[in-house]
Short mmCIF file of C-alpha atoms and ligand atoms in Angstrom, two decimals:
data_model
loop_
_atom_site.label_atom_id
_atom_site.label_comp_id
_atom_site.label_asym_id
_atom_site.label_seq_id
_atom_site.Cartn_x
_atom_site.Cartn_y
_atom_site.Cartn_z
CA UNK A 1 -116.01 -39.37 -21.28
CA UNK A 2 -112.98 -41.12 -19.73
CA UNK A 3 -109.92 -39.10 -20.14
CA UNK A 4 -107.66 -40.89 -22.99
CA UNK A 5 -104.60 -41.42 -23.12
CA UNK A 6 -102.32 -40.90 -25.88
CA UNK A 7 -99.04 -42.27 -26.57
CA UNK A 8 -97.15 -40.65 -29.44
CA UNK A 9 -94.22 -40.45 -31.66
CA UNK A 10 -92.24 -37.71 -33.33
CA UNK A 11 -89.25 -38.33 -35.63
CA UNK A 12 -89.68 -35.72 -38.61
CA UNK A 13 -86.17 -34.36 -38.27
CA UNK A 14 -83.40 -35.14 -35.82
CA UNK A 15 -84.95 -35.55 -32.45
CA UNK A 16 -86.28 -38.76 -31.46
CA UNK A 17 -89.17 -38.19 -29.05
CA UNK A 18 -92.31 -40.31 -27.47
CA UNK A 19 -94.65 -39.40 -24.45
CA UNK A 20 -97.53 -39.99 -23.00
CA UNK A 21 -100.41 -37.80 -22.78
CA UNK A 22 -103.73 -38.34 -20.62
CA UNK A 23 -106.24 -36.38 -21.06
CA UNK A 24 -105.61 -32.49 -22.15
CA UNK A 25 -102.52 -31.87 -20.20
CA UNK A 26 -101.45 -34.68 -17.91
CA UNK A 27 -98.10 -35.80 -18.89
CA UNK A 28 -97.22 -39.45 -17.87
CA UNK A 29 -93.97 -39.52 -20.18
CA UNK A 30 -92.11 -37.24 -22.46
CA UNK A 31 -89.29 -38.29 -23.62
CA UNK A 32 -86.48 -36.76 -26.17
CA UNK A 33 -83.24 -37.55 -27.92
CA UNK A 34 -81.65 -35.13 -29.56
CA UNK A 35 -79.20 -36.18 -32.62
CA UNK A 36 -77.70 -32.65 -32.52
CA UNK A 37 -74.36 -33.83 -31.65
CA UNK A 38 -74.09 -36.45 -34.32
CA UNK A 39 -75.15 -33.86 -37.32
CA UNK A 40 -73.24 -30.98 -36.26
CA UNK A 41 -69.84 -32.10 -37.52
CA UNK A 42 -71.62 -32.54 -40.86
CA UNK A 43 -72.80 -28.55 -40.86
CA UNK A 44 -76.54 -29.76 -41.00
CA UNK A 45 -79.23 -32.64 -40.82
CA UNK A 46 -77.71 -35.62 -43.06
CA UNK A 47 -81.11 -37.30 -43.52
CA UNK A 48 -79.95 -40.82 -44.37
CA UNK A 49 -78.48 -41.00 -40.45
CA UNK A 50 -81.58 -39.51 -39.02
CA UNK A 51 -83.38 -42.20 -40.04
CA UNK A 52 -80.90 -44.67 -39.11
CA UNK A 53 -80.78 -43.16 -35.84
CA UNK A 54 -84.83 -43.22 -35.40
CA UNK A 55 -84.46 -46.73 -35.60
CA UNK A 56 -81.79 -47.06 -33.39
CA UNK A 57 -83.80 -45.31 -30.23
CA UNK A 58 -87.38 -45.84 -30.83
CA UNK A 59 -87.87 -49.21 -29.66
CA UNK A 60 -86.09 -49.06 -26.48
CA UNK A 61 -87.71 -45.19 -25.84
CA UNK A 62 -91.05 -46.24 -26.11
CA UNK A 63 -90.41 -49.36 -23.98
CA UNK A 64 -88.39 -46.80 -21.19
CA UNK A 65 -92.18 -44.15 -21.82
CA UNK A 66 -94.50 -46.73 -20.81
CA UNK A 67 -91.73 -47.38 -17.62
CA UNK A 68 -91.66 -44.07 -16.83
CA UNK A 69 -95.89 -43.32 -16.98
CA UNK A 70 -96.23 -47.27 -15.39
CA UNK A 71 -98.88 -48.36 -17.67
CA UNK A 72 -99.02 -51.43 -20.20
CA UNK A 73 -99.35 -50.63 -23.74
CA UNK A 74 -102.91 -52.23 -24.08
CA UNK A 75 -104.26 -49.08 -21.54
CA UNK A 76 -103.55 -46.59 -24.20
CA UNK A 77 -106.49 -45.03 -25.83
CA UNK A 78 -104.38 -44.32 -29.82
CA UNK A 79 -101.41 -44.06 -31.33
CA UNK A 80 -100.19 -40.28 -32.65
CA UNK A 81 -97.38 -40.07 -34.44
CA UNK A 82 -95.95 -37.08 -37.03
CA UNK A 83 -96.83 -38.01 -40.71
CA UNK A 84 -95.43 -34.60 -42.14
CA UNK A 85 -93.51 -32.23 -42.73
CA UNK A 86 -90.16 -33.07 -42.36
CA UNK A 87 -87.65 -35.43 -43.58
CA UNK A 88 -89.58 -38.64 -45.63
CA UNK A 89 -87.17 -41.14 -44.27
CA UNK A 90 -86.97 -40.20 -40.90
CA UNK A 91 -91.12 -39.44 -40.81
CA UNK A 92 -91.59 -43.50 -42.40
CA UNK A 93 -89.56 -44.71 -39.41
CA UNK A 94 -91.89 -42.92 -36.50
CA UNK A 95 -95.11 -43.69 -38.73
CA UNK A 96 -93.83 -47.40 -39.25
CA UNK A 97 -93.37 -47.82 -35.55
CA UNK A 98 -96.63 -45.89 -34.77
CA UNK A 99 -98.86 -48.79 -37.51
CA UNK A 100 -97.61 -51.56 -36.13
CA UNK A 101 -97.92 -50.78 -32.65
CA UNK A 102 -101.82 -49.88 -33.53
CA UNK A 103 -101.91 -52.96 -35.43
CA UNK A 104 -100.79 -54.86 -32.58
CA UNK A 105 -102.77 -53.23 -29.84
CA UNK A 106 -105.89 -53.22 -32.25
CA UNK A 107 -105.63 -49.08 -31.08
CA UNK A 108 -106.94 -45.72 -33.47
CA UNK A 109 -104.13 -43.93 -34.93
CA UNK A 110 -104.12 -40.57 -35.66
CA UNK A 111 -101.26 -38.96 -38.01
CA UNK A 112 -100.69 -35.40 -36.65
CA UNK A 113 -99.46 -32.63 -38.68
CA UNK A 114 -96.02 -31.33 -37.11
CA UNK A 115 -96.58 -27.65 -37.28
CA UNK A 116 -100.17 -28.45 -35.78
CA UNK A 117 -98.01 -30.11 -32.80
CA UNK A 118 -95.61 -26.79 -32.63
CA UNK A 119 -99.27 -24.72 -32.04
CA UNK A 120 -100.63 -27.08 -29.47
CA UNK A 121 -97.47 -26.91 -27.39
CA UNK A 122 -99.24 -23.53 -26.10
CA UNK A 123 -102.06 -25.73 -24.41
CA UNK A 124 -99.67 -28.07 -22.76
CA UNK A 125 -99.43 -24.69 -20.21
CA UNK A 126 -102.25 -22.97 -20.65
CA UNK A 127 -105.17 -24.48 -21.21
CA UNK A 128 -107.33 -21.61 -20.87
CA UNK A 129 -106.54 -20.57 -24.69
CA UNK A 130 -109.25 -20.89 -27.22
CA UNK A 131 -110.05 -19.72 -30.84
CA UNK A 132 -109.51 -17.55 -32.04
CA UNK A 133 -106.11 -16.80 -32.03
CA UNK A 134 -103.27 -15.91 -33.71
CA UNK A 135 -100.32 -17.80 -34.40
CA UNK A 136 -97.06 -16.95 -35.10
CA UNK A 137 -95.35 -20.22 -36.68
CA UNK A 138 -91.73 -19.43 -36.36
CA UNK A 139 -89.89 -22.89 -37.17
CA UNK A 140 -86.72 -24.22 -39.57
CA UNK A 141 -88.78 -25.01 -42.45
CA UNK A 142 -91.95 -22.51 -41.96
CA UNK A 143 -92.86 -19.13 -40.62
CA UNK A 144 -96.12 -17.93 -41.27
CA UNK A 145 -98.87 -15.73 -39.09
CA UNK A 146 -102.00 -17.77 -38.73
CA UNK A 147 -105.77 -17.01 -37.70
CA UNK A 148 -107.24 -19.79 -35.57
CA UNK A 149 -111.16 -19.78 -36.55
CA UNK A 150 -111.52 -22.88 -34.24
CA UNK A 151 -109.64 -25.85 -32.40
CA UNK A 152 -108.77 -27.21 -36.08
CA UNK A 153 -109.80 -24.59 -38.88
CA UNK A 154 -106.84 -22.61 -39.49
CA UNK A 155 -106.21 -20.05 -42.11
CA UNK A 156 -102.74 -18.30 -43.23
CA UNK A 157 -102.87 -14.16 -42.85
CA UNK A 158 -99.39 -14.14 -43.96
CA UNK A 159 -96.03 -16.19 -44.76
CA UNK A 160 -92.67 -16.07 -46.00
CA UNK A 161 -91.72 -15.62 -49.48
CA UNK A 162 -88.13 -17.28 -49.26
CA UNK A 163 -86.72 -18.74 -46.30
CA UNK A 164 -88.38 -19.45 -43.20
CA UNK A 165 -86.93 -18.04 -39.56
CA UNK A 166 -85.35 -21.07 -38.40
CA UNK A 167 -83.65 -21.44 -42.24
CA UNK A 168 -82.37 -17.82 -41.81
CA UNK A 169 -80.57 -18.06 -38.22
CA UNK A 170 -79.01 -21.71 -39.50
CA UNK A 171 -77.67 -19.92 -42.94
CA UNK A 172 -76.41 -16.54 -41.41
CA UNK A 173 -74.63 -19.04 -38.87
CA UNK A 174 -73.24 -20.91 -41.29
CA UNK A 175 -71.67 -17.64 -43.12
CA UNK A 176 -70.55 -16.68 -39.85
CA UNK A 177 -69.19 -20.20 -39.75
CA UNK A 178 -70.75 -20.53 -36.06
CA UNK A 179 -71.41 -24.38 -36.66
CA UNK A 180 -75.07 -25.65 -36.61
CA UNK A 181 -78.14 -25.66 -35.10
CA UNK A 182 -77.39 -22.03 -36.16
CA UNK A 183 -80.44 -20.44 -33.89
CA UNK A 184 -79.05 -21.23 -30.72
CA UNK A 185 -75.67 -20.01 -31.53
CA UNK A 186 -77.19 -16.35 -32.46
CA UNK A 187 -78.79 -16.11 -30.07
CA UNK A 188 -76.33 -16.45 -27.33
CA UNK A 189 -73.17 -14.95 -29.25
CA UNK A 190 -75.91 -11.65 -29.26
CA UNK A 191 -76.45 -11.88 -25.94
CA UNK A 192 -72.88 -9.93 -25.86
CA UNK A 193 -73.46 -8.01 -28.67
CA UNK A 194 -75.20 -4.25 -29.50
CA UNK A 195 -77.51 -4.32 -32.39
CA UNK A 196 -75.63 -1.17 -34.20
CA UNK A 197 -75.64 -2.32 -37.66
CA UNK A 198 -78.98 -1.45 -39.60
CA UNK A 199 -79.80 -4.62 -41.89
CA UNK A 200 -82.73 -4.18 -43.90
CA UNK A 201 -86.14 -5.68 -42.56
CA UNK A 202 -87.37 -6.52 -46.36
CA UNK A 203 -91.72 -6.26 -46.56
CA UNK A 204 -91.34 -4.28 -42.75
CA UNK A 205 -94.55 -1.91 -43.87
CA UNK A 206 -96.19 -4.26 -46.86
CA UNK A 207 -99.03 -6.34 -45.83
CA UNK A 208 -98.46 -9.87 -43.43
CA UNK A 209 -95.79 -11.40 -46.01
CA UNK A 210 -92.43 -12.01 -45.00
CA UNK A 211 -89.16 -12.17 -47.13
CA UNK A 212 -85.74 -12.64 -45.41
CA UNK A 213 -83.65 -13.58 -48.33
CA UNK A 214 -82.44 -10.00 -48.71
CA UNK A 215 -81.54 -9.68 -44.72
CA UNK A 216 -79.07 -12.85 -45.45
CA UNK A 217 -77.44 -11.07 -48.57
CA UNK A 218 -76.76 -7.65 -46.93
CA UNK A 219 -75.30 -9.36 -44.21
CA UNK A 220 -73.13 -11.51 -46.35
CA UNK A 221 -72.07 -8.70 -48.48
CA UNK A 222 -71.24 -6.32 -45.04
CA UNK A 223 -69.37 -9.36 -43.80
CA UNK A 224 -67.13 -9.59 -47.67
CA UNK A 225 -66.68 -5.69 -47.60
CA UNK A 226 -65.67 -4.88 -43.87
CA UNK A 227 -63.14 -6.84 -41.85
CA UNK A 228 -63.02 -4.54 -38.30
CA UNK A 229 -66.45 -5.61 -37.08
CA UNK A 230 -66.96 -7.48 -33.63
CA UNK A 231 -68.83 -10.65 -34.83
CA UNK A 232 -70.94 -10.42 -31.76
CA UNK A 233 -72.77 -6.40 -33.20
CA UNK A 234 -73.10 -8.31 -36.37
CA UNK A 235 -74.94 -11.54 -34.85
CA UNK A 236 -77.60 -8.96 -32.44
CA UNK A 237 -78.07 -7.02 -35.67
CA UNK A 238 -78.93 -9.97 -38.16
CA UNK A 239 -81.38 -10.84 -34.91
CA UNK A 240 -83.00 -7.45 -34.02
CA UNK A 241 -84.02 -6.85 -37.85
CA UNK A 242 -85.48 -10.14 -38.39
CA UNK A 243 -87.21 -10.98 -35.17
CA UNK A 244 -88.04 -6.97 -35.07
CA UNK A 245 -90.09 -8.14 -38.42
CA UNK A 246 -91.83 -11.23 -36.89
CA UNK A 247 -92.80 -9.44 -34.08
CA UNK A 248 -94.24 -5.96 -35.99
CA UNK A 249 -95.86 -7.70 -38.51
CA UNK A 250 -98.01 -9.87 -35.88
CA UNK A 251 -99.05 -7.26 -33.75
CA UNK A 252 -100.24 -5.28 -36.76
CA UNK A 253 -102.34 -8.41 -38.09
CA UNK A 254 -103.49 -8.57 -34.05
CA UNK A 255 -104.90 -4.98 -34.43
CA UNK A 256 -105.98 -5.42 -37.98
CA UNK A 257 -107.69 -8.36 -37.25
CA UNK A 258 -108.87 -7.36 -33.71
CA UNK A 259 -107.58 -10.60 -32.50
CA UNK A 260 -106.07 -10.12 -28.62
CA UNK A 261 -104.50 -13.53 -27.58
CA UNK A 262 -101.62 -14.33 -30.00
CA UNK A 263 -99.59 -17.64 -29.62
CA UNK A 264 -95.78 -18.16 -30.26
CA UNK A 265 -95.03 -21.80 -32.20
CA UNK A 266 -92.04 -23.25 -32.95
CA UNK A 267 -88.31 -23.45 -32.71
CA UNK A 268 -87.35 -19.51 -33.09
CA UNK A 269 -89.54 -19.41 -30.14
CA UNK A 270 -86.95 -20.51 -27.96
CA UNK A 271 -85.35 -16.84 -28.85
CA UNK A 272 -84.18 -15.05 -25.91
CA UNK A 273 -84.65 -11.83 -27.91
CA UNK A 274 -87.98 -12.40 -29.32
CA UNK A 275 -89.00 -13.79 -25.56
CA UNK A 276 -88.00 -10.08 -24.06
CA UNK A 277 -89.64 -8.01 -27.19
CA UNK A 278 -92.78 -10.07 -26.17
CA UNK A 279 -93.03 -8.89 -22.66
CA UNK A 280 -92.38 -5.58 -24.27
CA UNK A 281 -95.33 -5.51 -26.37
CA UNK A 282 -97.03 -6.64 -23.68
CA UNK A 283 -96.31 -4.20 -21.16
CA UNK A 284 -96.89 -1.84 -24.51
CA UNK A 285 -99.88 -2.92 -24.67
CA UNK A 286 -102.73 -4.44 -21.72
CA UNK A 287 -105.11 -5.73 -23.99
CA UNK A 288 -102.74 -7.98 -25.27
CA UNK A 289 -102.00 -12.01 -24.33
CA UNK A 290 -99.02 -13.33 -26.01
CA UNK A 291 -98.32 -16.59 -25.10
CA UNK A 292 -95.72 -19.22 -26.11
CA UNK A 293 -94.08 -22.07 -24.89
CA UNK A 294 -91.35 -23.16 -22.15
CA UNK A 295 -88.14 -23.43 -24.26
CA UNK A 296 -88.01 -27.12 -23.92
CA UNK A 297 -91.57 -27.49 -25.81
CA UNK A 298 -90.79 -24.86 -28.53
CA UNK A 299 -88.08 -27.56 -29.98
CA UNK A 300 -89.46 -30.57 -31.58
CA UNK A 301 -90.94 -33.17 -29.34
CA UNK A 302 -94.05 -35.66 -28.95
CA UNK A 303 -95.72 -33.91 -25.74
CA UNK A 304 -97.11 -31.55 -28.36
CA UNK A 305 -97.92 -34.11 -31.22
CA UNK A 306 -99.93 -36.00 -28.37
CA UNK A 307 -101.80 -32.51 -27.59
CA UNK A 308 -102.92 -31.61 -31.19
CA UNK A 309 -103.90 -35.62 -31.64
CA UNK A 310 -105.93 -35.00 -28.51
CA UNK A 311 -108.11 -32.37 -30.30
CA UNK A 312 -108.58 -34.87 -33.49
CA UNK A 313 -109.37 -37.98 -30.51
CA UNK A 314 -112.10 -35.97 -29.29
CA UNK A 315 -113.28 -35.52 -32.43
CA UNK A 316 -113.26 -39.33 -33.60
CA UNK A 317 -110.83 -37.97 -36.36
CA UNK A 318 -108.12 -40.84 -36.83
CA UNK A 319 -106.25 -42.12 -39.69
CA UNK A 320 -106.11 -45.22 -41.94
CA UNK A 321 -103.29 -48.01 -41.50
CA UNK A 322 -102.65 -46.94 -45.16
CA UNK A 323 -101.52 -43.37 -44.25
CA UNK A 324 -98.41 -42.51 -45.86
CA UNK A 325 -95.33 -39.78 -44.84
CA UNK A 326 -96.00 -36.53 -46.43
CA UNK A 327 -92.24 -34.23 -46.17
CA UNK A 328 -93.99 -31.68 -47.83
CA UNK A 329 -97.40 -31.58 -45.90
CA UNK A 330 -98.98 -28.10 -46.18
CA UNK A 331 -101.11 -25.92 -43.39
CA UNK A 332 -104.50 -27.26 -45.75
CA UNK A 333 -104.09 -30.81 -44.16
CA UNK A 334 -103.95 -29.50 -40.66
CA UNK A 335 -106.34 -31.72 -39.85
O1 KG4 B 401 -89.51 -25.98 -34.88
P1 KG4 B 401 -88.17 -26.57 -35.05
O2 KG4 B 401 -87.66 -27.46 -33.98
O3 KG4 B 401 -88.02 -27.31 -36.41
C1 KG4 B 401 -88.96 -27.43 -37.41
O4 KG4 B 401 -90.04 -27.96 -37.15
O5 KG4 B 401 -88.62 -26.94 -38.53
O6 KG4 B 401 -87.20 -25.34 -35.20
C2 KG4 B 401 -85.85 -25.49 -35.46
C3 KG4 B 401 -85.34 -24.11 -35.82
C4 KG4 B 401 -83.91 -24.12 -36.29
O7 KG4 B 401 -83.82 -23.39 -37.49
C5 KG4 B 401 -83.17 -23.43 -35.15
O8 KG4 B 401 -82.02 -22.73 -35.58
C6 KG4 B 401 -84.23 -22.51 -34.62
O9 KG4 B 401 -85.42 -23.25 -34.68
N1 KG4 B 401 -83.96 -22.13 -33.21
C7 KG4 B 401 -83.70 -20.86 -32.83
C8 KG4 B 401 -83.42 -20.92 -31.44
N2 KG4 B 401 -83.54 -22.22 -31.03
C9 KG4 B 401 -83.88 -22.94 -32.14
N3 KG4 B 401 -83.66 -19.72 -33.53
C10 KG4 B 401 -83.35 -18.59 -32.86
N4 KG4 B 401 -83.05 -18.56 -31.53
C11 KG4 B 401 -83.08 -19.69 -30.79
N5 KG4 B 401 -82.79 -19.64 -29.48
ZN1 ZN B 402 -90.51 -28.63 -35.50
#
């Protein structure tokens, strides 16, 4: 078979992003803009200007991606663009771009589940993996520890029983009043901090589930009662008990399971902290392969929706002109 190639969109949330994908891993474009600066003296994501923003870039950043790979639209193989989860306005304006550019090309399109995209970053570099796996999902609206039967039957071992990861680092932030994307910020401000403060890790020795609404309150109500703390102990703290969690709770399913090769998804992925206790485990442990992704693929991009849409191409598995934006689209519609 000829190698496709797949150009695709991605505009769940607030970066716009396009590439172009032949084959399993050569990248011909991959392109992203990142709306961070325009939300962040709001606190957070204000939907309504996503949206307005998607439209703004998309036209001229897909005209700049097929530039940038120097081919014409009509020698792309489909269309992939992010149907769900995320953000229903800014998701119609990527899938609206996406139909009629399938329309016009008379091309396949194939609507990609974003959290499938965050797992398929992994094979961008290193294509060796294959099921089964684990997955640990760490991202601003999910974290969950996943068992990869095969390329697209996934099934959830675990998964959080309040907020996600992501939501946690962006909240304790906020209380911190450290501005937004909140992640980010931890993560560096710890980077000259000691973790000496014991937060609770809530569910640290029950089963695969994960709960981190408690973590947030103790830290809110040690911030209310004590005013002599360096902000920087608290930060590495809030981080070591949470990611600490993530971490222990995924090599237990690993053993449990007797699953070696475990795969890191998502934006908490990007963690400096979580990166080290990685190698750690690793070292810890020989039998182990922990993989995740270069920090510029754990954020949100297309490189990664045009990876998973490669798995339903070779498959024949595409989508109807009628497929709709789904903000609240669940791990059972994966595929
Ligand atoms: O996967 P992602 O781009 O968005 C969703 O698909 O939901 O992840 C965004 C999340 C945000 O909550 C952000 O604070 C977090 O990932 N994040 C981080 C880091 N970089 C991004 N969290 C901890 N440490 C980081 N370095
Ligand atoms: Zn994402």
């Amino acid at each position: 078979m000829e190698e496709p190639i797949i150009f695709s969109i991605e505009s769940s949330c607030d970066e716009t992003a396009v590439a172009i994908l032949k084959g399993k891993n050569k990248v011909l474009s991959h392109l992203v803009v990142s709306q961070i600066d325009i939300h962040k003296v709001f606190g957070g994501v204000v939907p309504e200007i996503a949206s307005r923003k998607h439209l703004d870039y998309l036209n001229q950043l897909a005209k700049k991606s097929f530039e940038e790979a120097k081919i014409r639209p009509e020698e792309i193989s489909a269309i992939a663009v992010t149907y769900g989860p995320g953000l229903v306005g800014a998701l119609l304006i990527g899938l609206n771009f996406a139909k009629g550019l399938a329309l016009n090309l008379n091309k396949p399109l194939i609507g990609v589940n974003h959290l499938y995209g965050h797992i398929y970053a992994n094979f961008l570099a290193f294509p060796e993996l294959k099921p089964p796996f684990l997955v640990l999902l760490v991202s601003g609206g999910h974290t969950m520890i996943l068992h990869a039967k095969d390329y697209l039957h996934f099934e959830i071992v675990g998964q959080t029983m309040d907020d996600a990861a992501g939501e946690a680092f962006d909240k304790v932030a906020r209380m911190l009043n450290l501005g937004y994307p909140g992640g980010p910020k931890i993560d560096k401000l710890s980077q000259k901090g000691n973790a000496i403060y014991d937060f609770p890790k809530p569910l640290y020795h029950k089963g695969y589930d994960f709960s981190f609404s408690g973590l947030k309150t103790a830290l809110l109500y040690f911030t209310r009662e004590n005013n002599d703390y360096r902000i920087e102990d608290v930060a590495a703290s809030f981080q070591k008990a949470l990611i600490d969690t993530l971490i222990h709770k995924t090599i237990k399913a690993s053993k449990d399971l007797k699953i070696n090769d475990i795969i890191i998804a998502g934006g908490v992925a990007a963690n400096s902290y979580l990166r080290k206790k990685i190698k750690d485990e690793q070292e810890k442990n020989k039998n182990l392969h922990i993989y995740f992704p270069s920090l510029e693929l754990c954020t949100d991009n297309a490189l990664m929706i045009a990876r998973a849409a490669y798995e339903k191409f070779i498959r024949n598995k595409f989508s109807n002109l009628s497929l709709d934006a789904v903000p609240n689209l669940g791990l059972k519609d994966i595929c």
